[in-house]
Structure formats: C-alpha cells, structure tokens
CSV table of C-alpha atoms in Angstrom, one decimal:
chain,number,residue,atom,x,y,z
A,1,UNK,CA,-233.0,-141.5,-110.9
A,2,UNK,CA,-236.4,-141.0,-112.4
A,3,UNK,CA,-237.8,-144.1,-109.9
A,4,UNK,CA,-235.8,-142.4,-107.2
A,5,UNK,CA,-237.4,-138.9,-107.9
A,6,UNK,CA,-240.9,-141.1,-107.7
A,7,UNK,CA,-240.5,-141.6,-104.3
A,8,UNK,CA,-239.7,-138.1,-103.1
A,9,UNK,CA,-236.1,-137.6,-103.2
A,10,UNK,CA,-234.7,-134.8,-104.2
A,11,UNK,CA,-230.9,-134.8,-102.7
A,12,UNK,CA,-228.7,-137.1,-101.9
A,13,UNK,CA,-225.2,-137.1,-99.6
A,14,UNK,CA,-222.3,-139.6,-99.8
A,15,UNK,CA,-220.8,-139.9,-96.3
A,16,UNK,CA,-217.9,-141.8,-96.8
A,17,UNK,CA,-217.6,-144.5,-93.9
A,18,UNK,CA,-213.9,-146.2,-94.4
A,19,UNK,CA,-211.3,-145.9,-97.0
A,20,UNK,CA,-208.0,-148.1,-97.2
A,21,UNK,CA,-205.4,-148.4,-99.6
A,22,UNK,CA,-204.8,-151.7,-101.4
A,23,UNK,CA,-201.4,-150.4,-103.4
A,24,UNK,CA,-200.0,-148.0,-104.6
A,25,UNK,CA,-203.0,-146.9,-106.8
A,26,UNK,CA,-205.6,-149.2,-105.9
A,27,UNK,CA,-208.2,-148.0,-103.3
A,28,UNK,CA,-211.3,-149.7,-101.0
A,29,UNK,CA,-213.9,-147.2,-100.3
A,30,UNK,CA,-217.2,-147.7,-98.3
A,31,UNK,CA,-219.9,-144.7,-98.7
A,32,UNK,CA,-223.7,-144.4,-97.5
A,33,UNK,CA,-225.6,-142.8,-99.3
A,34,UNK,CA,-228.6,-140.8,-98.0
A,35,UNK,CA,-231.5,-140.2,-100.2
A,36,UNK,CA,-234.0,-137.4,-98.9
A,37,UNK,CA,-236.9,-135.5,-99.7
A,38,UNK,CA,-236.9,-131.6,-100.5
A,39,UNK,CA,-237.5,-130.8,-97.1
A,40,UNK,CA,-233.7,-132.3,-96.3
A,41,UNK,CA,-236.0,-135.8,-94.2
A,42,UNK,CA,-234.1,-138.6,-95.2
A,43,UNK,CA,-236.4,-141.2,-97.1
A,44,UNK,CA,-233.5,-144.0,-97.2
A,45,UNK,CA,-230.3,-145.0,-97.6
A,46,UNK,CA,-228.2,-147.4,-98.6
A,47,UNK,CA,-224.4,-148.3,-98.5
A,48,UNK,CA,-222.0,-148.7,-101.7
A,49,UNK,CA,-218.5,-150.2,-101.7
A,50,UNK,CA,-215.9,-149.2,-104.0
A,51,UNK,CA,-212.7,-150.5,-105.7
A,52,UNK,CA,-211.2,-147.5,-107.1
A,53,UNK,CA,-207.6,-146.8,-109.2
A,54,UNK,CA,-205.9,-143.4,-109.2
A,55,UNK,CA,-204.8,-142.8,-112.7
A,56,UNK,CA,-203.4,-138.8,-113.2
A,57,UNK,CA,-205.1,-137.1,-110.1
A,58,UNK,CA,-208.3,-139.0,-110.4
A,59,UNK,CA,-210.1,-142.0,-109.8
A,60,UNK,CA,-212.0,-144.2,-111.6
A,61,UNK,CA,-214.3,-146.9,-110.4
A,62,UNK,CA,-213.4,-150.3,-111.0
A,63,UNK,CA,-216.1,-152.1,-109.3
A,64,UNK,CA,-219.1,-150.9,-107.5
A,65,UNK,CA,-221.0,-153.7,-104.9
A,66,UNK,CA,-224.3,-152.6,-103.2
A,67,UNK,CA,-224.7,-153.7,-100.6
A,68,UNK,CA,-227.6,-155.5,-98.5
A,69,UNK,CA,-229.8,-152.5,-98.2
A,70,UNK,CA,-230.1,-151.8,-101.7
A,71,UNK,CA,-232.4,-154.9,-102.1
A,72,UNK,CA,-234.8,-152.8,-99.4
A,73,UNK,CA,-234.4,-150.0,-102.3
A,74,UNK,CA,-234.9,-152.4,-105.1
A,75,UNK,CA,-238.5,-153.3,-103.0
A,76,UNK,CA,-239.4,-150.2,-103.0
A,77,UNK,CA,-238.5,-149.4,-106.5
C-alpha cells in the first residue's frame, strides 16, 4: 500500500466483472480494481481473479491470480 500511496492513490473500487459457481461452495470471481488519486481520477487499474469457498456465511480466498496488467503495476512500482 505504501508504494501505491507513492504514486497518488488514495482510493480504490473493486468492480466485480463475472462470478460463477464451481460447486456447491466453491466460487470463480473476476474483479478490477481501480486505483485513483484524491481527486476520484483514476491512476490505474488492474484485474484480480479469485477462487473463493463459502464456509458459515463467508468467503475465504483460496487463490488469488493477477492478472496481465499487474506487471504494468509492478513497472511502475
């Protein structure tokens, strides 16, 4: 966060693009996330996928893959 805060941004929205279920507890989810400054201008963004399982009305993330724009972020970074 601190080499995110570097660059200017100081919010960030998840927009969640597609979502399917795998089984009965298992879940695929695609976000992007948008980084932007305090002025709400976004600066970047990048997109995340998501292997989630419900367990007792919550999820928890089983694996996380960024994707090919994060290595734009990783440049900048």
């Amino acid at each position: 966060m601190n080499k995110l805060v570097s660059l200017g941004v100081a919010q960030f929205e998840p927009e969640v693009c597609q979502t399917m279920k795998l089984s009965e507890n298992i879940l695929f989810s695609n976000v992007k996330w948008v980084y932007k400054d305090e002025t709400g201008q976004e600066i970047l963004h990048c997109f995340v996928s998501y292997t989630l399982q419900s367990e007792n009305d919550s999820l928890k993330i089983i694996v996380s893959v960024i994707d090919d724009q994060q290595r734009e972020l990783a440049k900048l970074l």
